[in-house]
Amino acid sequence: MPAKLTLHPPQRASRFLVVRDGESLLIGRDPACGLVLEDTRVSKRHAQLSWNGHGWTLEDLDSKNGTTVNGEPARGAELRDGDRISFGGLTGRFEPLTAAQAATLDTDRLARIQTSAQMRRRLTAEAEPVDLLLRFLESAMQLTRTERGFMLMMSADGKLRAEVAAGLSPEAVRDERFRGSVGAVRQALVTGGPVVLSDVRADPALGKRPSVVSLGIGSLACVPLRHDGRILGVIYVDSRKLGPTFTQLDLDILENMADHMGAILAGTTPSRDARSTLAPEDALVAQLQQRIEELLPAI
């Protein structure tokens, strides 16, 4: 019987691994491990996942920060459905799968890769920049199964400008709770990397923001658009309800699309403010721009 081990890195997309009957894995930071966990809390050789003939057991390998199963030290007991696992603080969940469930995961992965190829074909330099940005935003929302989002582009003077939005209402943008969304944008800009959370409220940093709690944001993804080491803009999408977990594959596809967009936009407007080629902003985008200017410096 196969099984699924889902891991939840902090402020990153969740990742999962399907293990098959007979497989055993050494888990740790060492690149030679069967399951490499790039987390400073994890030891080089942290734990061993072993097949015992009818199931899997998990045993800590004298790691610095320990391995637990449902809060108890991992000493080789057989894992059960829904067991909560911690590798030095990096949390995960164990689930046995049927052969049909494992096959469905494989099929879904292939389907998402094919979908990403179709999305990329829609992102071409022949489209008007504003249409291109809207296509990218809609594709990102489809990929992450989110409800709303917006895109900000960096102008020549180094300021962010709102360009397109979808699923947002004027009331939501005016609401003070919108500060939580802008906080994720600021974090992505400061780190230069993505902020992807399947359950914002469980995150130790963003989840404690009153604006996030009161707004009821369930999941979000915020990814910079880069080209030649420069950040050209950022895309933000979120959902007010908990949906399917963002996976590492989702993040890889979204980042790949963002890099593709960055290359197209850099080629479209090599020496001009990206704003100059875009359509006049509508009322919602103008309102969004005002809120960005109010909130971003203070976040």
Tab-separated table of C-alpha atoms in Angstrom:
chain	number	residue	atom	x	y	z
A	1	MET	CA	0.000	0.000	0.000
A	2	PRO	CA	1.510	3.399	-0.961
A	3	ALA	CA	1.548	6.364	1.407
A	4	LYS	CA	1.783	10.140	1.203
A	5	LEU	CA	4.008	12.303	3.391
A	6	THR	CA	3.046	15.998	3.173
A	7	LEU	CA	5.448	18.622	4.534
A	8	HIS	CA	4.637	22.239	5.411
A	9	PRO	CA	7.754	24.448	5.223
A	10	PRO	CA	7.242	27.881	6.818
A	11	GLN	CA	6.007	30.475	4.312
A	12	ARG	CA	6.586	28.144	1.407
A	13	ALA	CA	4.423	25.866	-0.652
A	14	SER	CA	3.657	22.498	0.833
A	15	ARG	CA	5.369	19.530	-0.761
A	16	PHE	CA	4.469	15.876	-0.692
A	17	LEU	CA	6.168	12.613	-1.411
A	18	VAL	CA	4.489	9.346	-2.338
A	19	VAL	CA	6.329	6.282	-1.027
A	20	ARG	CA	5.652	2.814	-2.395
A	21	ASP	CA	5.631	-0.597	-0.782
A	22	GLY	CA	9.144	-1.715	0.079
A	23	GLU	CA	10.696	1.759	-0.024
A	24	SER	CA	12.678	3.161	2.892
A	25	LEU	CA	14.038	6.704	3.138
A	26	LEU	CA	16.824	8.424	5.016
A	27	ILE	CA	15.568	11.930	5.854
A	28	GLY	CA	17.742	14.979	6.519
A	29	ARG	CA	19.619	17.975	5.111
A	30	ASP	CA	22.411	15.903	3.583
A	31	PRO	CA	22.060	15.844	-0.245
A	32	ALA	CA	22.687	12.094	-0.112
A	33	CYS	CA	19.423	11.529	1.815
A	34	GLY	CA	16.463	9.998	0.032
A	35	LEU	CA	14.294	12.885	1.262
A	36	VAL	CA	16.255	16.133	1.518
A	37	LEU	CA	14.754	18.773	3.836
A	38	GLU	CA	16.311	22.211	3.370
A	39	ASP	CA	15.519	23.552	6.815
A	40	THR	CA	18.113	24.662	9.369
A	41	ARG	CA	16.199	22.908	12.150
A	42	VAL	CA	16.730	19.555	10.437
A	43	SER	CA	19.935	17.580	11.036
A	44	LYS	CA	22.015	16.194	8.166
A	45	ARG	CA	20.842	12.670	9.021
A	46	HIS	CA	17.650	13.343	10.909
A	47	ALA	CA	15.311	10.344	10.737
A	48	GLN	CA	14.636	7.051	8.989
A	49	LEU	CA	11.348	6.098	7.338
A	50	SER	CA	11.310	2.308	6.938
A	51	TRP	CA	9.022	-0.301	5.387
A	52	ASN	CA	8.357	-3.212	7.760
A	53	GLY	CA	6.483	-5.499	5.383
A	54	HIS	CA	2.989	-4.076	5.862
A	55	GLY	CA	3.499	-0.420	6.744
A	56	TRP	CA	6.011	2.310	7.573
A	57	THR	CA	7.831	3.166	10.761
A	58	LEU	CA	9.625	6.402	11.649
A	59	GLU	CA	12.673	6.590	13.901
A	60	ASP	CA	14.725	9.589	14.980
A	61	LEU	CA	18.484	9.278	14.324
A	62	ASP	CA	19.722	11.230	17.350
A	63	SER	CA	18.917	14.504	15.598
A	64	LYS	CA	19.622	17.803	17.331
A	65	ASN	CA	15.992	18.980	17.458
A	66	GLY	CA	14.250	15.629	17.511
A	67	THR	CA	11.522	13.880	15.543
A	68	THR	CA	8.009	13.479	16.906
A	69	VAL	CA	4.805	11.710	15.921
A	70	ASN	CA	1.677	13.304	17.386
A	71	GLY	CA	3.914	15.116	19.859
A	72	GLU	CA	5.687	11.972	21.074
A	73	PRO	CA	9.310	11.015	20.286
A	74	ALA	CA	9.603	8.896	17.119
A	75	ARG	CA	11.049	5.574	18.247
A	76	GLY	CA	10.052	3.260	15.410
A	77	ALA	CA	6.334	2.763	16.010
A	78	GLU	CA	4.258	2.097	12.880
A	79	LEU	CA	2.714	5.214	11.386
A	80	ARG	CA	-1.056	5.543	11.102
A	81	ASP	CA	-3.398	7.557	8.957
A	82	GLY	CA	-3.363	11.246	9.894
A	83	ASP	CA	-0.293	11.086	12.127
A	84	ARG	CA	1.218	14.538	12.673
A	85	ILE	CA	4.983	14.503	12.269
A	86	SER	CA	7.638	17.058	13.197
A	87	PHE	CA	11.225	16.978	11.968
A	88	GLY	CA	12.856	19.429	14.370
A	89	GLY	CA	9.855	21.766	13.978
A	90	LEU	CA	9.202	21.208	10.281
A	91	THR	CA	5.695	19.777	10.356
A	92	GLY	CA	4.107	17.131	8.190
A	93	ARG	CA	1.286	14.628	7.925
A	94	PHE	CA	1.277	10.920	7.048
A	95	GLU	CA	-1.541	9.314	5.041
A	96	PRO	CA	-1.769	5.760	3.662
A	97	LEU	CA	-3.092	5.701	0.087
A	98	THR	CA	-4.868	3.191	-2.072
A	99	ALA	CA	-3.286	2.324	-5.407
A	100	ALA	CA	-6.071	4.305	-7.082
A	101	GLN	CA	-5.346	7.400	-4.969
A	102	ALA	CA	-1.646	7.223	-5.791
A	103	ALA	CA	-2.464	6.900	-9.493
A	104	THR	CA	-4.763	9.940	-9.243
A	105	LEU	CA	-1.931	12.018	-7.757
A	106	ASP	CA	0.333	10.998	-10.641
A	107	THR	CA	-2.362	11.866	-13.182
A	108	ASP	CA	-3.049	15.222	-11.517
A	109	ARG	CA	0.641	16.108	-11.626
A	110	LEU	CA	0.817	15.419	-15.356
A	111	ALA	CA	-2.386	17.369	-15.954
A	112	ARG	CA	-1.051	20.412	-14.090
A	113	ILE	CA	2.173	20.327	-16.100
A	114	GLN	CA	0.141	20.232	-19.320
A	115	THR	CA	-2.059	23.074	-18.071
A	116	SER	CA	1.014	25.177	-17.301
A	117	ALA	CA	2.212	24.710	-20.884
A	118	GLN	CA	-1.158	25.945	-22.154
A	119	MET	CA	-0.973	28.951	-19.820
A	120	ARG	CA	2.483	29.877	-21.098
A	121	ARG	CA	1.229	29.838	-24.677
A	122	ARG	CA	-1.308	32.528	-23.722
A	123	LEU	CA	1.500	34.760	-22.446
A	124	THR	CA	3.000	36.126	-25.644
A	125	ALA	CA	4.656	39.406	-26.544
A	126	GLU	CA	2.046	39.956	-29.274
A	127	ALA	CA	-0.595	40.816	-26.665
A	128	GLU	CA	-1.013	44.357	-25.364
A	129	PRO	CA	0.811	44.723	-22.010
A	130	VAL	CA	-2.359	45.308	-19.997
A	131	ASP	CA	-3.998	42.249	-21.595
A	132	LEU	CA	-0.841	40.245	-20.973
A	133	LEU	CA	-0.831	41.138	-17.279
A	134	LEU	CA	-4.518	40.282	-16.959
A	135	ARG	CA	-3.969	36.923	-18.663
A	136	PHE	CA	-1.119	36.184	-16.261
A	137	LEU	CA	-3.220	37.146	-13.242
A	138	GLU	CA	-6.134	34.969	-14.392
A	139	SER	CA	-3.783	32.044	-15.084
A	140	ALA	CA	-2.200	32.391	-11.642
A	141	MET	CA	-5.625	32.392	-9.985
A	142	GLN	CA	-6.592	29.281	-11.955
A	143	LEU	CA	-3.350	27.529	-11.013
A	144	THR	CA	-3.584	28.338	-7.294
A	145	ARG	CA	-7.375	28.002	-7.168
A	146	THR	CA	-7.702	31.425	-5.538
A	147	GLU	CA	-10.543	33.948	-5.748
A	148	ARG	CA	-8.957	37.324	-6.295
A	149	GLY	CA	-5.693	39.089	-6.925
A	150	PHE	CA	-3.794	42.026	-8.332
A	151	MET	CA	-0.528	42.895	-10.040
A	152	LEU	CA	1.885	45.691	-9.193
A	153	MET	CA	4.665	46.852	-11.511
A	154	MET	CA	7.792	48.827	-10.667
A	155	SER	CA	7.891	52.232	-12.364
A	156	ALA	CA	11.036	54.062	-13.489
A	157	ASP	CA	11.165	56.011	-10.219
A	158	GLY	CA	11.214	52.777	-8.194
A	159	LYS	CA	7.628	52.990	-6.995
A	160	LEU	CA	5.050	50.229	-7.303
A	161	ARG	CA	2.016	50.903	-9.451
A	162	ALA	CA	-1.194	48.889	-9.523
A	163	GLU	CA	-1.912	47.669	-13.046
A	164	VAL	CA	-4.663	45.020	-13.049
A	165	ALA	CA	-6.951	43.396	-10.492
A	166	ALA	CA	-9.535	40.611	-10.482
A	167	GLY	CA	-12.102	39.446	-7.961
A	168	LEU	CA	-11.600	42.487	-5.706
A	169	SER	CA	-14.372	44.876	-4.772
A	170	PRO	CA	-13.921	48.596	-4.050
A	171	GLU	CA	-15.082	47.895	-0.497
A	172	ALA	CA	-12.393	45.244	0.022
A	173	VAL	CA	-9.662	47.604	-1.183
A	174	ARG	CA	-10.874	50.454	1.053
A	175	ASP	CA	-11.184	48.179	4.081
A	176	GLU	CA	-8.394	48.642	6.621
A	177	ARG	CA	-8.050	44.865	6.734
A	178	PHE	CA	-6.513	45.042	3.243
A	179	ARG	CA	-3.268	45.789	5.129
A	180	GLY	CA	-2.716	42.037	5.510
A	181	SER	CA	-2.502	41.537	1.763
A	182	VAL	CA	0.000	44.358	1.379
A	183	GLY	CA	2.076	42.849	4.195
A	184	ALA	CA	2.641	39.745	2.090
A	185	VAL	CA	3.664	41.931	-0.869
A	186	ARG	CA	6.194	43.767	1.295
A	187	GLN	CA	7.644	40.481	2.510
A	188	ALA	CA	8.066	39.172	-1.046
A	189	LEU	CA	9.802	42.391	-2.089
A	190	VAL	CA	12.143	42.419	0.905
A	191	THR	CA	13.195	38.779	0.513
A	192	GLY	CA	13.090	38.734	-3.277
A	193	GLY	CA	11.360	35.366	-3.087
A	194	PRO	CA	7.827	33.986	-3.051
A	195	VAL	CA	5.461	33.991	-0.091
A	196	VAL	CA	3.127	31.023	-0.530
A	197	LEU	CA	0.832	29.896	2.267
A	198	SER	CA	-1.876	27.267	2.065
A	199	ASP	CA	-3.148	28.183	5.535
A	200	VAL	CA	-2.271	31.779	6.393
A	201	ARG	CA	-3.807	31.565	9.842
A	202	ALA	CA	-1.400	28.777	10.827
A	203	ASP	CA	1.662	30.820	9.836
A	204	PRO	CA	3.567	32.114	12.894
A	205	ALA	CA	4.248	35.525	11.313
A	206	LEU	CA	1.468	36.569	8.932
A	207	GLY	CA	-1.196	34.525	10.699
A	208	LYS	CA	-0.949	36.690	13.814
A	209	ARG	CA	-1.574	39.959	11.993
A	210	PRO	CA	-4.977	41.320	13.108
A	211	SER	CA	-5.633	42.374	9.513
A	212	VAL	CA	-5.139	38.824	8.260
A	213	VAL	CA	-7.332	37.343	10.973
A	214	SER	CA	-10.143	39.862	10.567
A	215	LEU	CA	-10.020	39.692	6.774
A	216	GLY	CA	-10.339	35.932	6.938
A	217	ILE	CA	-7.613	35.225	4.382
A	218	GLY	CA	-7.286	31.449	4.079
A	219	SER	CA	-4.496	31.057	1.521
A	220	LEU	CA	-2.269	33.368	-0.490
A	221	ALA	CA	0.548	33.419	-3.012
A	222	CYS	CA	2.772	36.406	-3.720
A	223	VAL	CA	5.578	36.069	-6.278
A	224	PRO	CA	7.998	38.714	-7.636
A	225	LEU	CA	8.437	39.170	-11.395
A	226	ARG	CA	12.181	39.277	-12.092
A	227	HIS	CA	14.500	39.783	-15.036
A	228	ASP	CA	18.304	39.979	-15.016
A	229	GLY	CA	18.359	40.241	-11.239
A	230	ARG	CA	15.853	43.107	-11.118
A	231	ILE	CA	12.366	42.962	-9.626
A	232	LEU	CA	9.942	44.316	-12.234
A	233	GLY	CA	6.795	43.794	-10.205
A	234	VAL	CA	4.835	41.375	-8.068
A	235	ILE	CA	1.705	39.267	-8.413
A	236	TYR	CA	-0.583	38.631	-5.440
A	237	VAL	CA	-3.523	36.199	-5.234
A	238	ASP	CA	-5.517	34.986	-2.258
A	239	SER	CA	-8.626	33.161	-1.156
A	240	ARG	CA	-10.851	33.802	1.834
A	241	LYS	CA	-11.442	30.102	2.295
A	242	LEU	CA	-9.084	27.181	2.722
A	243	GLY	CA	-8.737	25.404	-0.577
A	244	PRO	CA	-6.506	22.605	-1.853
A	245	THR	CA	-2.981	22.828	-0.483
A	246	PHE	CA	-0.499	24.725	-2.649
A	247	THR	CA	2.180	22.248	-3.663
A	248	GLN	CA	5.806	22.707	-4.636
A	249	LEU	CA	4.761	21.926	-8.203
A	250	ASP	CA	2.243	24.799	-8.112
A	251	LEU	CA	4.972	27.134	-6.860
A	252	ASP	CA	7.470	25.949	-9.474
A	253	ILE	CA	4.917	26.540	-12.243
A	254	LEU	CA	3.939	29.972	-10.887
A	255	GLU	CA	7.571	31.102	-10.535
A	256	ASN	CA	8.341	29.816	-14.031
A	257	MET	CA	5.392	31.776	-15.422
A	258	ALA	CA	6.506	34.887	-13.489
A	259	ASP	CA	10.029	34.639	-14.937
A	260	HIS	CA	8.516	34.174	-18.406
A	261	MET	CA	6.391	37.284	-17.869
A	262	GLY	CA	9.407	39.240	-16.645
A	263	ALA	CA	11.352	38.403	-19.804
A	264	ILE	CA	8.434	39.412	-22.040
A	265	LEU	CA	7.826	42.700	-20.220
A	266	ALA	CA	11.518	43.579	-20.198
A	267	GLY	CA	11.618	43.015	-23.947
A	268	THR	CA	8.398	44.939	-24.531
A	269	THR	CA	9.437	48.048	-22.612
A	270	PRO	CA	13.257	47.963	-22.457
A	271	SER	CA	13.822	51.609	-21.631
A	272	ARG	CA	10.434	53.002	-20.658
A	273	ASP	CA	8.219	53.019	-17.629
A	274	ALA	CA	6.073	49.881	-17.951
A	275	ARG	CA	3.077	52.030	-17.111
A	276	SER	CA	3.370	54.003	-20.335
A	277	THR	CA	2.238	51.054	-22.455
A	278	LEU	CA	-0.732	50.094	-20.309
A	279	ALA	CA	-4.338	51.092	-20.742
A	280	PRO	CA	-5.707	53.926	-18.579
A	281	GLU	CA	-6.431	52.655	-15.097
A	282	ASP	CA	-10.054	52.029	-14.203
A	283	ALA	CA	-11.683	53.139	-10.959
A	284	LEU	CA	-10.822	49.960	-9.033
A	285	VAL	CA	-7.168	49.977	-10.102
A	286	ALA	CA	-6.917	53.684	-9.252
A	287	GLN	CA	-8.326	52.954	-5.812
A	288	LEU	CA	-5.965	50.016	-5.423
A	289	GLN	CA	-3.040	52.275	-6.333
A	290	GLN	CA	-4.055	54.785	-3.675
A	291	ARG	CA	-4.210	52.086	-1.007
A	292	ILE	CA	-0.817	50.684	-2.050
A	293	GLU	CA	0.737	54.126	-1.689
A	294	GLU	CA	-0.873	54.551	1.740
A	295	LEU	CA	0.013	51.141	3.140
A	296	LEU	CA	3.236	49.865	1.626
A	297	PRO	CA	5.653	52.300	3.308
A	298	ALA	CA	4.101	51.544	6.702
A	299	ILE	CA	4.088	47.741	6.488
